[in-house]
PDB file of C-alpha atoms in Angstrom:
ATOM      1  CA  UNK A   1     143.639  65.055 -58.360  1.00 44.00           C
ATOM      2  CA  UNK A   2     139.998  65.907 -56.731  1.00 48.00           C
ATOM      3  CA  UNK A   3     137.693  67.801 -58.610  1.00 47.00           C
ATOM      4  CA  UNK A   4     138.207  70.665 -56.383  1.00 46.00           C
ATOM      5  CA  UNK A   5     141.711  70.810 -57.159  1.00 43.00           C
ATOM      6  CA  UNK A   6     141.269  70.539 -60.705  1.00 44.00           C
ATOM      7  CA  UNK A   7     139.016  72.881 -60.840  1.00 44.00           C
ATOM      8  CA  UNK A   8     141.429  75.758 -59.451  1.00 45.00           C
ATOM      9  CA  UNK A   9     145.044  73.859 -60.789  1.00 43.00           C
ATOM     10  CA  UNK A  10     147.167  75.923 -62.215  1.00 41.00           C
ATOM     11  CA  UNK A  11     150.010  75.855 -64.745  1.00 41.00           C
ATOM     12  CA  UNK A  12     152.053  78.333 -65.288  1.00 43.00           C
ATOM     13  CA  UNK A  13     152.718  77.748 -68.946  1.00 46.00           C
ATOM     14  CA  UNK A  14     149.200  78.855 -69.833  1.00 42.00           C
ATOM     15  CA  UNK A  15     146.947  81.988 -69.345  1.00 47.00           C
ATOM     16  CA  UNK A  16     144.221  82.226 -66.344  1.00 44.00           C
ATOM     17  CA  UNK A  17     141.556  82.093 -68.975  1.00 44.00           C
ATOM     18  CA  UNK A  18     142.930  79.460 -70.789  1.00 42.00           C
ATOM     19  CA  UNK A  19     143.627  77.761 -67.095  1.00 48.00           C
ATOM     20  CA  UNK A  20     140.589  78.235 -66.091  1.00 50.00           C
ATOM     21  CA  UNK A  21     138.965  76.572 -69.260  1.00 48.00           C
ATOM     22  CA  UNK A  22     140.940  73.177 -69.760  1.00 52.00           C
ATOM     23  CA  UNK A  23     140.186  72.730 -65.724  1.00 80.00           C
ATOM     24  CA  UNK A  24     136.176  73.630 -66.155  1.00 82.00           C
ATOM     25  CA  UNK A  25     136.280  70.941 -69.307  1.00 83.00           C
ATOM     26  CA  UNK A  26     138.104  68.124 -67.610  1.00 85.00           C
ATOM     27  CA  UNK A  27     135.258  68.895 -64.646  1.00 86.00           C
ATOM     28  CA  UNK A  28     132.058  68.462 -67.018  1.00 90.00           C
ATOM     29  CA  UNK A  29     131.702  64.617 -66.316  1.00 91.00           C
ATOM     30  CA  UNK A  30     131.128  65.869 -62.431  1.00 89.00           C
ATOM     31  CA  UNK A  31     129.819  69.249 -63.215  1.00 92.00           C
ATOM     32  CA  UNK A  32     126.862  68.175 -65.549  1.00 94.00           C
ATOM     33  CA  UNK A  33     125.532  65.625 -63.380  1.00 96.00           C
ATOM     34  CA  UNK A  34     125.028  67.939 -60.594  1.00 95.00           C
ATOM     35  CA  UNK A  35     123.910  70.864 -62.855  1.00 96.00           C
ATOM     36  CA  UNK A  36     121.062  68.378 -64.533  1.00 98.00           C
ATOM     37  CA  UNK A  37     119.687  67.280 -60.983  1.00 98.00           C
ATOM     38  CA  UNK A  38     120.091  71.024 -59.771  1.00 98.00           C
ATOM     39  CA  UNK A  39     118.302  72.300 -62.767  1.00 98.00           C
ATOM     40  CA  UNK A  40     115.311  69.332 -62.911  1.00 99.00           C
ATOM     41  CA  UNK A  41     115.120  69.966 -59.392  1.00 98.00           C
ATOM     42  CA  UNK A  42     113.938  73.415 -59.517  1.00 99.00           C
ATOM     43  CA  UNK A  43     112.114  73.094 -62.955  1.00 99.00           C
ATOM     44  CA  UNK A  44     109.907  71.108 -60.888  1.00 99.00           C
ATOM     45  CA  UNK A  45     109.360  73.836 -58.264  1.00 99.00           C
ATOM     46  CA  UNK A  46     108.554  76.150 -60.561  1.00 99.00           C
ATOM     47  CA  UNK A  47     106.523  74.222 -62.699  1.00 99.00           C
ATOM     48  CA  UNK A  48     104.351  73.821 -59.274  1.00 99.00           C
ATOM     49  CA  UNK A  49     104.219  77.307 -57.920  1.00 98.00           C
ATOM     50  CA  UNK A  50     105.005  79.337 -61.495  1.00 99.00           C
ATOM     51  CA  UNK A  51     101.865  80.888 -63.330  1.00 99.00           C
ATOM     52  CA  UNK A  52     101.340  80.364 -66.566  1.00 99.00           C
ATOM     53  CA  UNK A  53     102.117  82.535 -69.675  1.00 98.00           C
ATOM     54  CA  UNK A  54      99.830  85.597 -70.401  1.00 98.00           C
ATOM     55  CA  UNK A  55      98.333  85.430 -73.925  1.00 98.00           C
ATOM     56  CA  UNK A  56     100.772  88.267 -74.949  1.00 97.00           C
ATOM     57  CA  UNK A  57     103.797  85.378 -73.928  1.00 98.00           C
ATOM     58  CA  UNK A  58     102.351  82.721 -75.567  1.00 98.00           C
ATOM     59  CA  UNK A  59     102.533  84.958 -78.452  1.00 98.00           C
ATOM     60  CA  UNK A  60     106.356  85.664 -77.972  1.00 98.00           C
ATOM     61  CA  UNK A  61     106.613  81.909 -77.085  1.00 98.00           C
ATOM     62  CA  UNK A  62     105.376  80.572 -80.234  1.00 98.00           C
ATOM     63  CA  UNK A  63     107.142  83.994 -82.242  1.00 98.00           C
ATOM     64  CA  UNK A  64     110.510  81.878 -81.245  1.00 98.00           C
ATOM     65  CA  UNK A  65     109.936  78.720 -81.606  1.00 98.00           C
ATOM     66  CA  UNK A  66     108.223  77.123 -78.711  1.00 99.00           C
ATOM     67  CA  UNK A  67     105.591  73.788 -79.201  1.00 98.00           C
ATOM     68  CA  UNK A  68     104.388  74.032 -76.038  1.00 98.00           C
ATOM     69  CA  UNK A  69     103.765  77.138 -74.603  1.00 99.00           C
ATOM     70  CA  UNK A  70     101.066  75.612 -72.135  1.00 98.00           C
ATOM     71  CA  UNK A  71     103.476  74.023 -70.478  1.00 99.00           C
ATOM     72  CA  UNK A  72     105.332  76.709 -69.499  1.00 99.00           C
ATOM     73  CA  UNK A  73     105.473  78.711 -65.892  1.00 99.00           C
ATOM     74  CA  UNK A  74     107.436  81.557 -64.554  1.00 99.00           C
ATOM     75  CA  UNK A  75     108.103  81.883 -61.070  1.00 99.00           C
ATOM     76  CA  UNK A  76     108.943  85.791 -59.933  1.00 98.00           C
ATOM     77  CA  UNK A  77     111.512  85.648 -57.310  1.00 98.00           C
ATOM     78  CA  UNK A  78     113.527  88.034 -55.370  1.00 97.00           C
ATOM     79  CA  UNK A  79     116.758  86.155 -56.798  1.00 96.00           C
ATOM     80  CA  UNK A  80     117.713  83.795 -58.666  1.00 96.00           C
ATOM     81  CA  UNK A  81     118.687  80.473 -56.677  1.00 97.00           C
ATOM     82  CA  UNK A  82     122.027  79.566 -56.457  1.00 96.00           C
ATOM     83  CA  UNK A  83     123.780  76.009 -56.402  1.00 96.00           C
ATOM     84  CA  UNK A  84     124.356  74.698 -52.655  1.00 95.00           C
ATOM     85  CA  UNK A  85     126.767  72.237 -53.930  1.00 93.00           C
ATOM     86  CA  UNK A  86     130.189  74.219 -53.194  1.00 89.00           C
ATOM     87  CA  UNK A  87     131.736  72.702 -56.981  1.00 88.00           C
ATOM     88  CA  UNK A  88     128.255  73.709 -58.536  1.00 91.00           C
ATOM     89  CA  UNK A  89     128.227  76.850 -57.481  1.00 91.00           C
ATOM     90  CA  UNK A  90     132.061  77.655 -58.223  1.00 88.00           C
ATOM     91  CA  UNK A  91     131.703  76.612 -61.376  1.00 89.00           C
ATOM     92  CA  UNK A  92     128.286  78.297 -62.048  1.00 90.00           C
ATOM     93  CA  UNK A  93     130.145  82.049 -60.554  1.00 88.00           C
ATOM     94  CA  UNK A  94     132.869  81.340 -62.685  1.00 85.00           C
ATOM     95  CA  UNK A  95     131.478  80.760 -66.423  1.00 85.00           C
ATOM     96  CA  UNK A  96     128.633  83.987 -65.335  1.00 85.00           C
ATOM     97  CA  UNK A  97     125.971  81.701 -65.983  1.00 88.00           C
ATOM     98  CA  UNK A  98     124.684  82.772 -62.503  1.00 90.00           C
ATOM     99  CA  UNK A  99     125.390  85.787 -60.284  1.00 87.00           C
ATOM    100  CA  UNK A 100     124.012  88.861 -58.743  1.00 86.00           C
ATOM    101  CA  UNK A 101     123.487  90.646 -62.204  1.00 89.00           C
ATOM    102  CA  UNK A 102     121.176  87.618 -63.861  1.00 94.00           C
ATOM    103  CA  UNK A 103     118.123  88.007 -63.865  1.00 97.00           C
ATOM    104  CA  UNK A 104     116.391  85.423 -65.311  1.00 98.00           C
ATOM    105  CA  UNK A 105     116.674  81.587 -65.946  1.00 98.00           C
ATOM    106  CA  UNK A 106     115.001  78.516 -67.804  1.00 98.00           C
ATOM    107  CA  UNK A 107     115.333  75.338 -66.555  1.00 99.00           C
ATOM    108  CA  UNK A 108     113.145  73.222 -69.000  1.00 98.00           C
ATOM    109  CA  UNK A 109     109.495  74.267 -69.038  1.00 99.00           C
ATOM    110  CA  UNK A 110     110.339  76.400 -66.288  1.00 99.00           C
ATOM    111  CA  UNK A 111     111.918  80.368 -65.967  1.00 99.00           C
ATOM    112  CA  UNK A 112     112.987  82.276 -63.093  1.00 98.00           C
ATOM    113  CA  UNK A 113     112.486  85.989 -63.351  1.00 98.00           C
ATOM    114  CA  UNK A 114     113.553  88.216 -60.583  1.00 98.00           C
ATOM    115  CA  UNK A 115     111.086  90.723 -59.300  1.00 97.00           C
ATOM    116  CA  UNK A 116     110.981  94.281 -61.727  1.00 96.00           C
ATOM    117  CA  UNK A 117     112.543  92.427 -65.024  1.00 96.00           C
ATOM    118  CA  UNK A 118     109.531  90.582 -66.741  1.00 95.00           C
ATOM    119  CA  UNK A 119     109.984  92.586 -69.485  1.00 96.00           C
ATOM    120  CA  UNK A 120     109.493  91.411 -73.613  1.00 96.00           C
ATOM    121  CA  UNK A 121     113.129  91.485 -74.400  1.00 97.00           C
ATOM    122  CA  UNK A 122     114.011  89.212 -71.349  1.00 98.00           C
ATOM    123  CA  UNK A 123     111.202  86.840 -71.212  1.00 98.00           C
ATOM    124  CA  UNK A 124     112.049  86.400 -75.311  1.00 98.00           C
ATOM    125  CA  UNK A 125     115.006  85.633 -74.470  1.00 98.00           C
ATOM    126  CA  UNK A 126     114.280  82.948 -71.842  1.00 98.00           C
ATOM    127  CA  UNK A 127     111.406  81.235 -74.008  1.00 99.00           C
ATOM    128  CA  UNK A 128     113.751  80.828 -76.673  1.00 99.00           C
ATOM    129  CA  UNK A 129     116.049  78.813 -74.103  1.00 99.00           C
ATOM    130  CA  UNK A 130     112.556  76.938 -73.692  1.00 99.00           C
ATOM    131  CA  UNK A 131     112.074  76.090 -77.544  1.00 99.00           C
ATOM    132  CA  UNK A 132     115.939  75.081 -77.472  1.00 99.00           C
ATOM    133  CA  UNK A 133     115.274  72.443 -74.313  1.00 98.00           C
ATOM    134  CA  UNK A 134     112.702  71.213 -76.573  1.00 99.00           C
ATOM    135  CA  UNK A 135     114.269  70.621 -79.381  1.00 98.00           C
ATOM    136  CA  UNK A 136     117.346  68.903 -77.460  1.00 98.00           C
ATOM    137  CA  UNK A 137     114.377  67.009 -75.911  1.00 98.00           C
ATOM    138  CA  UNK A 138     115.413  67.117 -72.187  1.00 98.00           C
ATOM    139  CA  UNK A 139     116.707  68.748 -69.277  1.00 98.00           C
ATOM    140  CA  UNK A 140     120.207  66.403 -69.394  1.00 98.00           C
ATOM    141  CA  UNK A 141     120.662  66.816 -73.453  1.00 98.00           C
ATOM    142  CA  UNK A 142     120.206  70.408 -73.267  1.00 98.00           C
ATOM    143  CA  UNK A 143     122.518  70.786 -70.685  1.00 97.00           C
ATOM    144  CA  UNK A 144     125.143  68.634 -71.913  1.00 95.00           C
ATOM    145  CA  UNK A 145     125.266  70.511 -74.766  1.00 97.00           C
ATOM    146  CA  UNK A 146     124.696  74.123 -72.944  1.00 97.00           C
ATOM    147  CA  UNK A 147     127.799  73.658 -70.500  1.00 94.00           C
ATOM    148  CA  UNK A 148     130.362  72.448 -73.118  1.00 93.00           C
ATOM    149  CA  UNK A 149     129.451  75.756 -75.262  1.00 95.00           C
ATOM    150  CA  UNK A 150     130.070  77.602 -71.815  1.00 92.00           C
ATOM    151  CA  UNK A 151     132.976  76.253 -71.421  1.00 89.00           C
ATOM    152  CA  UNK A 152     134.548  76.196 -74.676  1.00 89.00           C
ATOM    153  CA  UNK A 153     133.158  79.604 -75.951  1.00 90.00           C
ATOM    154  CA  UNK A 154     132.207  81.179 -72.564  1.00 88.00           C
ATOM    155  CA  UNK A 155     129.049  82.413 -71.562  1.00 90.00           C
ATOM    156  CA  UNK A 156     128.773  85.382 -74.163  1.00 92.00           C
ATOM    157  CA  UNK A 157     129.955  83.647 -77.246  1.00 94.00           C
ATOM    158  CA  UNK A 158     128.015  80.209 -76.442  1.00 96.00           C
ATOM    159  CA  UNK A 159     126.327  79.666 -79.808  1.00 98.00           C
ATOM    160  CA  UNK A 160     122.856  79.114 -77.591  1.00 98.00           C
ATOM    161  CA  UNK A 161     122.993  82.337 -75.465  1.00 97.00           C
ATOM    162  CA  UNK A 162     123.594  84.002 -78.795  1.00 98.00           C
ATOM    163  CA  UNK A 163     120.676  82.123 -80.585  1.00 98.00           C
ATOM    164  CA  UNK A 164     118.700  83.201 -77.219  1.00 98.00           C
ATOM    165  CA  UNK A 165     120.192  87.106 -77.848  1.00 98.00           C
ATOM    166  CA  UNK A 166     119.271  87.147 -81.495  1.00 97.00           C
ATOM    167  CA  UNK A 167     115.167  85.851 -80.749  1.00 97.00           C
ATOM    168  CA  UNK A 168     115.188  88.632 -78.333  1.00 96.00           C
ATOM    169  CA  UNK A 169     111.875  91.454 -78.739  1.00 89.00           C
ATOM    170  CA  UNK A 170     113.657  94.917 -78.845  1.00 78.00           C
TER     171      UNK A 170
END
């Protein structure tokens, strides 16, 4: 079966959700692969064109966790990029991890925050995705880690995004 296929199979026995789940899981040995060079790919752009953390962020930044707050840069976009890769970008749509209500992203070092949302709680939120990259040590650990969660708990319930939802400045 392609990964395409298996990414949309159904059985009948079993719920959409639950469907939808077992096919995202078998796909991680494709999916991750492509997320990692999507994600260092664009942690690199940012890291070039992103400005650095006010003093007020590196505040929040170390607040949560983060050893390296000079390293960091956020680059303000319109919206946030999606995946090109058609399987990439299925998958990403499907789990919510992207989609036209995000509004912000880490990859690594880097964040993504779309134009009009730099607030506290959000960037908070995204520098303690920063401080959990570092402690997983890289892009491809994190991530490996990141997209099982998705997939096993969903985006909401992933232990990380609720980690990321409990450092948040309210």
């Amino acid at each position: 079966m392609s990964l395409e296929c298996s990414i949309v199979a159904f059985n009948s026995g079993m719920s959409l959700a639950m469907r939808a789940i077992m096919n995202l899981r078998a796909a991680l040995p494709v999916l991750v692969p492509k997320a990692v060079q999507w994600a260092e790919t664009h942690s690199r752009l940012i890291l070039g064109s992103g400005r650095p953390l006010s003093e007020q962020e590196s505040q929040v930044a170390r607040a949560v966790g983060v050893t390296s707050p000079e390293l960091i840069r956020v680059l303000d976009v319109s919206k946030l990029p999606m995946p090109e890769d058609p399987i990439l970008y299925q998958a990403a749509v499907a789990t919510g991890m992207l989609g036209p209500n995000m509004v912000g992203l880490t990859l690594g070092h880097g964040i993504y925050i779309c134009h009009g949302h730099c607030t506290l709680r959000l960037i908070s939120h995204e520098l303690r995705h920063v401080y959990q990259y570092e402690q997983a040590g890289s892009i491809t650990a994190f991530l490996g880690v990141y997209l099982e969660q998705i997939v096993t708990s969903g985006y909401q319930n992933a232990p990380l995004e609720i980690d990321a939802r409990n450092h948040e400045a309210r």
